[in-house]
PDB file of C-alpha atoms in Angstrom:
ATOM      1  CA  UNK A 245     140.965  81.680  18.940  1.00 85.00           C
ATOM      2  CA  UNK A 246     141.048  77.983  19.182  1.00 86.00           C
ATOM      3  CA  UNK A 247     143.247  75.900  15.998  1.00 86.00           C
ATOM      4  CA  UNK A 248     141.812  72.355  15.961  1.00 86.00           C
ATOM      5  CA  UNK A 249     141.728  70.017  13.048  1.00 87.00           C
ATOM      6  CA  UNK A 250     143.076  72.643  10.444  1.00 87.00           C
ATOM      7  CA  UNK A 251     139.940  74.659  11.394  1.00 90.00           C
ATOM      8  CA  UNK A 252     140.456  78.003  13.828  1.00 90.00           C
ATOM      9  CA  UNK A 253     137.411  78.595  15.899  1.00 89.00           C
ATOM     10  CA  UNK A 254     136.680  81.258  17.885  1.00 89.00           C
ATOM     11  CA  UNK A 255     135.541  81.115  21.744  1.00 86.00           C
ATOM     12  CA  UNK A 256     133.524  83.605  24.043  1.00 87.00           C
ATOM     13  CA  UNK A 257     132.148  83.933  27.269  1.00 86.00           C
ATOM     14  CA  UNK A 258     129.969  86.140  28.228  1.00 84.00           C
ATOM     15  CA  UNK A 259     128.987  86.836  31.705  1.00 80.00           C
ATOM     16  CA  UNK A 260     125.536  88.858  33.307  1.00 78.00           C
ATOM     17  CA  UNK A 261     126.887  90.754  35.496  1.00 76.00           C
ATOM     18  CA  UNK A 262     123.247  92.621  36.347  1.00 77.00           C
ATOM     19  CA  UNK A 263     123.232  90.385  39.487  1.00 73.00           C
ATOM     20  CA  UNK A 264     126.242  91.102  40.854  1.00 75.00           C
ATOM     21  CA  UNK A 265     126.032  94.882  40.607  1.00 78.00           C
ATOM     22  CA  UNK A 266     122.637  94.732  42.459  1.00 76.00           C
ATOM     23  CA  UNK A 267     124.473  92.366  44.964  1.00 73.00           C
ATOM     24  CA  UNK A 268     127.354  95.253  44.977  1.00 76.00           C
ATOM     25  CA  UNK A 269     125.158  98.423  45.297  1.00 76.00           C
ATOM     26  CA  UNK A 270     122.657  96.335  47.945  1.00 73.00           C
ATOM     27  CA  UNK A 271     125.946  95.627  50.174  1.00 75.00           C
ATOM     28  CA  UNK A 272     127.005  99.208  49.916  1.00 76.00           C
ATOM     29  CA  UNK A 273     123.822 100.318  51.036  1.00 75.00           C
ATOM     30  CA  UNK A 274     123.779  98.319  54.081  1.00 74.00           C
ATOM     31  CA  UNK A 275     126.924  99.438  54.878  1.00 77.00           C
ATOM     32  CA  UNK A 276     126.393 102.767  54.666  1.00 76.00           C
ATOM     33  CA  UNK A 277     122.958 102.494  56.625  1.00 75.00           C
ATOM     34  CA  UNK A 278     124.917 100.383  59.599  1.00 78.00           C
ATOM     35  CA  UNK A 279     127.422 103.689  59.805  1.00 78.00           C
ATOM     36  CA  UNK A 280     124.945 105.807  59.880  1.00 75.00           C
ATOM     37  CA  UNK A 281     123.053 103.536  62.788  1.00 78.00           C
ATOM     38  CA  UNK A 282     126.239 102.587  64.722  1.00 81.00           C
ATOM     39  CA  UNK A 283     126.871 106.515  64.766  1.00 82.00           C
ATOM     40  CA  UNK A 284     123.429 107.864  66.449  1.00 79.00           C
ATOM     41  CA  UNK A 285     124.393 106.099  69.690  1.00 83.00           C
ATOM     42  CA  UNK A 286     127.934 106.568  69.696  1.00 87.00           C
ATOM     43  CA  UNK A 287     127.666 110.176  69.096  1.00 84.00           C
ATOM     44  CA  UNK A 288     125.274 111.383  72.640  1.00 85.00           C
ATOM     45  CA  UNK A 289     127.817 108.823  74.385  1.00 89.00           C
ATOM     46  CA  UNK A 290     130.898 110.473  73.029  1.00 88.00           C
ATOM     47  CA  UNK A 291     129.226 113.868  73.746  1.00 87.00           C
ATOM     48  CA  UNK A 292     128.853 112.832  77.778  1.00 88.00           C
ATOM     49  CA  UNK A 293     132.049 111.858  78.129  1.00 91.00           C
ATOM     50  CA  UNK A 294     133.591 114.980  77.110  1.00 89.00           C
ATOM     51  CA  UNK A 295     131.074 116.350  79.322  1.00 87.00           C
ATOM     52  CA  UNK A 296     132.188 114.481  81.832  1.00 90.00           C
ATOM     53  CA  UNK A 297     135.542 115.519  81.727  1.00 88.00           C
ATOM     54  CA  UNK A 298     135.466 119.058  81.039  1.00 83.00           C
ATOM     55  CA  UNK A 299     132.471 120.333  83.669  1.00 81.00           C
ATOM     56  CA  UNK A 300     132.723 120.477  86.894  1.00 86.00           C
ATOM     57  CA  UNK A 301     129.430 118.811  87.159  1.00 87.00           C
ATOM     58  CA  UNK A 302     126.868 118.075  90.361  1.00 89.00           C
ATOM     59  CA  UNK A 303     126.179 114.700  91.303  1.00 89.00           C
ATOM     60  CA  UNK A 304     122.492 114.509  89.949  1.00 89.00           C
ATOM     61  CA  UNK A 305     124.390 115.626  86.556  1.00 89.00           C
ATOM     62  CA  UNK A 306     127.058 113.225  86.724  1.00 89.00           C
ATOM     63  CA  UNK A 307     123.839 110.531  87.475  1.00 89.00           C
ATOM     64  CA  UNK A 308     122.299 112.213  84.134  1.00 87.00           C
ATOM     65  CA  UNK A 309     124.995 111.829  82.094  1.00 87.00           C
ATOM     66  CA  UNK A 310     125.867 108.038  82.967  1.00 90.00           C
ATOM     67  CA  UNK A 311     121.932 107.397  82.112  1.00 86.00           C
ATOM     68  CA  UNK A 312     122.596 108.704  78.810  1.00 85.00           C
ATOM     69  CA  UNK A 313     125.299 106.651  78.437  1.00 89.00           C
ATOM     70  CA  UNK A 314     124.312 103.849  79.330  1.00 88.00           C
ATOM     71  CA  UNK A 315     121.386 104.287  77.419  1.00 82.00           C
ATOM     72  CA  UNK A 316     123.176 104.639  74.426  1.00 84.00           C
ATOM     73  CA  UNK A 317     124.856 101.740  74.944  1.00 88.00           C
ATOM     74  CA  UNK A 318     121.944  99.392  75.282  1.00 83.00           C
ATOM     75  CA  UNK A 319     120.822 100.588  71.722  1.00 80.00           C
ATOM     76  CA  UNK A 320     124.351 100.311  70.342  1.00 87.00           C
ATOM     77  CA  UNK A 321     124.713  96.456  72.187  1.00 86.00           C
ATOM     78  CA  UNK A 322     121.292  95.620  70.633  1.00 80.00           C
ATOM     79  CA  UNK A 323     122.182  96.989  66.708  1.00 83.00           C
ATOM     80  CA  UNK A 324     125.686  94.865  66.978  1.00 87.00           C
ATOM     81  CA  UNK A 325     123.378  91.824  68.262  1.00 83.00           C
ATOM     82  CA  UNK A 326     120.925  92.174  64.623  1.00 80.00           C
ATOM     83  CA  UNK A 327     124.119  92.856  62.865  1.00 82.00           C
ATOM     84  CA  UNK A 328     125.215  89.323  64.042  1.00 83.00           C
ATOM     85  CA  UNK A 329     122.007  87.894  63.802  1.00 81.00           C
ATOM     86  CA  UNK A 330     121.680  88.992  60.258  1.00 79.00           C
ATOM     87  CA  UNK A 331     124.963  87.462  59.168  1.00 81.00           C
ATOM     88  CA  UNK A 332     123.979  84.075  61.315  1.00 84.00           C
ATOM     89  CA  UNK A 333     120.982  83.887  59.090  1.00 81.00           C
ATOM     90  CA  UNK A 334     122.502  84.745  55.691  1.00 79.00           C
ATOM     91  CA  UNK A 335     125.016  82.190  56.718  1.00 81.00           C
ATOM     92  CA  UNK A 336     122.140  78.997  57.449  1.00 83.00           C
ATOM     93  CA  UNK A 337     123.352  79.180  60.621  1.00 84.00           C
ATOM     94  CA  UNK A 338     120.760  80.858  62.662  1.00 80.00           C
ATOM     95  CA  UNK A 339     118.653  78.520  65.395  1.00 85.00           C
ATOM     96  CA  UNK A 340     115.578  79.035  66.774  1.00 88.00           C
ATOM     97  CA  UNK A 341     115.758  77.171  70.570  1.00 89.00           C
ATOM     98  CA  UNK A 342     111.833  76.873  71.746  1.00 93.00           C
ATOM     99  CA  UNK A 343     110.776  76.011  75.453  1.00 94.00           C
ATOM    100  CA  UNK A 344     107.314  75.884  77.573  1.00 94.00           C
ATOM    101  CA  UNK A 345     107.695  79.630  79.333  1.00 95.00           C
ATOM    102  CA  UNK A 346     106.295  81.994  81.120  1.00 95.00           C
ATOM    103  CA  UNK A 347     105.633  84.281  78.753  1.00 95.00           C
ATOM    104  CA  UNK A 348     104.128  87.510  81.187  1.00 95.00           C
ATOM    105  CA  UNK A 349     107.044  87.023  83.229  1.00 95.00           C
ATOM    106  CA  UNK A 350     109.153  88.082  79.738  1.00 94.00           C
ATOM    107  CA  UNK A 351     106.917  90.894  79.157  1.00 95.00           C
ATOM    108  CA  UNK A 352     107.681  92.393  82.785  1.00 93.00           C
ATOM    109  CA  UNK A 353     111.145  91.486  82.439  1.00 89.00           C
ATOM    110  CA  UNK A 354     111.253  93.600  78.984  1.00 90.00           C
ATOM    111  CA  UNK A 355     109.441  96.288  80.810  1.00 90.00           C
ATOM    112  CA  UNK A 356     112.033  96.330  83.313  1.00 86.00           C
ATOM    113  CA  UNK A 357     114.568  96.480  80.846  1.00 80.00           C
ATOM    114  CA  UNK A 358     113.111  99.761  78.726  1.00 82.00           C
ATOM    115  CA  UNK A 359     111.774 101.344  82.410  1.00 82.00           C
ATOM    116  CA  UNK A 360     114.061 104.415  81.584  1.00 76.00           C
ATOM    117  CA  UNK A 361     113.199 104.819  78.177  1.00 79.00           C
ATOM    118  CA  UNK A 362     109.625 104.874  79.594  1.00 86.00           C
ATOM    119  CA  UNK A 363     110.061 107.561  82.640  1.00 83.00           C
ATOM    120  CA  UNK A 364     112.286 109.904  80.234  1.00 81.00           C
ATOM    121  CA  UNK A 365     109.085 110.014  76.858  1.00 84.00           C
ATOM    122  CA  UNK A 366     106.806 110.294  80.509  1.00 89.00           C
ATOM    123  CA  UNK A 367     104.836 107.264  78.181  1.00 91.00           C
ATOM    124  CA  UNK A 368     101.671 105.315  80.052  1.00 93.00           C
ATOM    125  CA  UNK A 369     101.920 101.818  79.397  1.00 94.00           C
ATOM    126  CA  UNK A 370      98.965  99.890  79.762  1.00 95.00           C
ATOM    127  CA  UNK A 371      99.620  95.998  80.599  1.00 95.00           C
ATOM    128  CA  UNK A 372      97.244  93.966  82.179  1.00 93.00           C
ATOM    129  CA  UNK A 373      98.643  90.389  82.379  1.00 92.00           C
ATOM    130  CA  UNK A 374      96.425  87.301  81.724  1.00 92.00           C
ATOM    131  CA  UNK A 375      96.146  83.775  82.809  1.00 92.00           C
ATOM    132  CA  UNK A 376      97.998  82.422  79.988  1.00 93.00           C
ATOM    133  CA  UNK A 377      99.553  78.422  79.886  1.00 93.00           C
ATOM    134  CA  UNK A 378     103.348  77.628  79.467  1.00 93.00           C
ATOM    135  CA  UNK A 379     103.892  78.936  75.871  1.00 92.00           C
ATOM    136  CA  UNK A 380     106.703  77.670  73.431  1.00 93.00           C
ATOM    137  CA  UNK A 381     108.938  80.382  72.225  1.00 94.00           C
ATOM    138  CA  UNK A 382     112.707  81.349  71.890  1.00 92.00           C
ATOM    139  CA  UNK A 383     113.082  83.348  74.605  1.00 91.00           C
ATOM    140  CA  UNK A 384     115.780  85.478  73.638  1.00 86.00           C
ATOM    141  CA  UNK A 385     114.348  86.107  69.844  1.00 87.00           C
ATOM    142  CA  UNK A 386     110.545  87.159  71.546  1.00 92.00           C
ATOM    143  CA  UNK A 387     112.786  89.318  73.592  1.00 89.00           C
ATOM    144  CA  UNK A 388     114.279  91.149  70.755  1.00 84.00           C
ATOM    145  CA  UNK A 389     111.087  91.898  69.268  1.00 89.00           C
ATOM    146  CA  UNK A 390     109.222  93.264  72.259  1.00 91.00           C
ATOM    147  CA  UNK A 391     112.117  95.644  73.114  1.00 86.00           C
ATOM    148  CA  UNK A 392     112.176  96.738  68.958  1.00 83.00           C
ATOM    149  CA  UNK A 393     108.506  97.258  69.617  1.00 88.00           C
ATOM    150  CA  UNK A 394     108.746  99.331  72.134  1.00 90.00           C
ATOM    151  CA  UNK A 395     111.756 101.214  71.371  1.00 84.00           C
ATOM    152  CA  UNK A 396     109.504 101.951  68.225  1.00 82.00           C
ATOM    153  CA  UNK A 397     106.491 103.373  70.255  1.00 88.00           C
ATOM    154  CA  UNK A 398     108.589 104.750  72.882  1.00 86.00           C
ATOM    155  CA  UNK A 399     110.282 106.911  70.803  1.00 82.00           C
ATOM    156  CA  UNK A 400     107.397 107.443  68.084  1.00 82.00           C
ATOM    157  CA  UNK A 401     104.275 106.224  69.077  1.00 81.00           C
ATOM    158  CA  UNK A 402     102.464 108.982  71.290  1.00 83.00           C
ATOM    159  CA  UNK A 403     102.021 109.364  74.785  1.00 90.00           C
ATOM    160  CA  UNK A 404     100.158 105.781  75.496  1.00 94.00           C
ATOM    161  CA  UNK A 405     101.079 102.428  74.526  1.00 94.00           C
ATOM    162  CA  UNK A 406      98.800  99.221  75.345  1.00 95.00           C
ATOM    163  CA  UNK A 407     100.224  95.840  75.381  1.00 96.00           C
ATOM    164  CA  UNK A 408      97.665  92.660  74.791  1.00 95.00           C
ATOM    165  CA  UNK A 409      97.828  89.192  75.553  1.00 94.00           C
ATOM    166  CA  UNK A 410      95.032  86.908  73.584  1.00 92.00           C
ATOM    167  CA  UNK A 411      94.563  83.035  72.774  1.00 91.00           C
ATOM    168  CA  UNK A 412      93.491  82.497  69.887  1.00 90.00           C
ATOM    169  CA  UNK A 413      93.598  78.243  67.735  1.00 89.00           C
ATOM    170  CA  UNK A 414      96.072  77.429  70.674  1.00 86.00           C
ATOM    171  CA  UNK A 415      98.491  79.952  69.552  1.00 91.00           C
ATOM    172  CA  UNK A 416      99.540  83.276  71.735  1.00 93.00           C
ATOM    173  CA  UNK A 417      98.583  86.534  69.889  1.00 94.00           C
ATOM    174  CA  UNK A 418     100.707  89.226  70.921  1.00 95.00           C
ATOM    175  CA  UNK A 419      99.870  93.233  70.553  1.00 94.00           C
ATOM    176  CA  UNK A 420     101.881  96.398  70.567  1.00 94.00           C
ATOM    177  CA  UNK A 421      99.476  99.371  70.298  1.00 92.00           C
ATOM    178  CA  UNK A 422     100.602 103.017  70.836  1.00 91.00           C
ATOM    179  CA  UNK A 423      98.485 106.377  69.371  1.00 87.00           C
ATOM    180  CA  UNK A 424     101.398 107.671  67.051  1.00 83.00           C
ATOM    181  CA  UNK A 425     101.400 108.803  63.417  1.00 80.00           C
ATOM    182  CA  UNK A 426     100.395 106.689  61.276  1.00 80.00           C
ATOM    183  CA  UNK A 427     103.149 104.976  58.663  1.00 81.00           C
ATOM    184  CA  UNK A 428     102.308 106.375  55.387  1.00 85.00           C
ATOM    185  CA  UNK A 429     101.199 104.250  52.733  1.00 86.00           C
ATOM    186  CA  UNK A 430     104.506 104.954  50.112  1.00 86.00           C
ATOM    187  CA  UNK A 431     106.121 103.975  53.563  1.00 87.00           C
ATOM    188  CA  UNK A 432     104.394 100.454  53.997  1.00 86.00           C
ATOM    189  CA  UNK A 433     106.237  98.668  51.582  1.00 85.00           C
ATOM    190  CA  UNK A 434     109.768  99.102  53.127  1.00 84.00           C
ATOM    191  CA  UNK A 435     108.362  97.981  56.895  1.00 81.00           C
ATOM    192  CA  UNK A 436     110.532  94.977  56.863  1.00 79.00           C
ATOM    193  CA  UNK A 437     113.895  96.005  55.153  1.00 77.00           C
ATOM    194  CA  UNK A 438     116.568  96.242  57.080  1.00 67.00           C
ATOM    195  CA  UNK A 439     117.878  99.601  58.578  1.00 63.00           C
ATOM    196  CA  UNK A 440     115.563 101.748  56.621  1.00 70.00           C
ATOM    197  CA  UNK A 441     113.913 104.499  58.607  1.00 69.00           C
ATOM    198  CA  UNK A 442     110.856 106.312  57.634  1.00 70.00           C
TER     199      UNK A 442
END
């Protein structure tokens, strides 16, 4: 109640607060997907070192269990790393750094990189490089989508996976094909949200 000239008037504010609990139950959910994330590779990891310690274990085991470790660890480097990127982006400040590359020399580098992943789902991967020019890209983001891709197919995608280089209007068209499952069609419409599994 406001008194002002001999008059009393009363004042009110009123507040939506619809936005804010969708903000609130969206945060919660991310947070309790990134547990649930940051736990699948800390879990086989925590499981080999207790291994590790309480066997009496040949070399070629020993060998086994450092794999799987290590493994583990390249997934659990890689979820921190979109963690960070995500926040960089929310946060404006997120850069994309483009320079004329090689880009088949990224693809066998990536390749490289996932070669255990590869041996241990006994996957064929079918890669014929092209002649292709210097290309423009951000090395390290292109990088972080090949290795998602593959992960993906590695891990889901059937026993073959093709990768395909193709010009196209001066731009690089890039393909990930493996013989998996198909994503379901209820499925389709959460492809791009954030740390949502099928």
């Amino acid at each position: 109640r406001i008194k002002e000239d001999g008059k009393t008037y009363l004042q009110a504010t009123v507040r939506d607060i619809t936005l804010e609990k969708e903000a609130d139950n969206a945060k919660a959910q991310f947070f309790s997907n990134i547990s649930h994330e940051l736990i699948t590779p800390i879990t086989p990891i925590k499981a080999q070192l207790q291994r590790l310690k309480s066997h009496d274990l040949s070399l070629e085991q020993r060998k086994e269990s450092v794999d799987t470790m290590l493994r583990n660890m390249v997934s659990l480097d890689r979820l921190i790393k979109d963690v960070l990127e995500m926040t960089r982006i929310r946060a404006g400040t997120f850069n994309i750094i483009k320079k004329k590359q090689d880009f088949n020399e990224l693809t066998e580098h990536v390749l490289g990189d996932v070669d255990s992943l590869i041996r241990e789902h006994n996957v064929k991967i079918i890669y014929e490089p092209k002649k292709l020019p210097l290309i423009s890209f951000d090395r390290d983001r292109i990088q972080e989508v090949l290795i998602n891709l593959l992960d993906n197919a590695l891990k889901y995608g059937g026993k073959t996976i093709t990768i395909e280089t193709n010009i196209k209007n001066s731009n690089l068209i890039v393909s990930v094909h493996d013989n998996g499952s198909r994503i379901s069609e209820k499925e389709l419409n959460n492809l791009f949200s954030p740390f949502v599994r099928g």
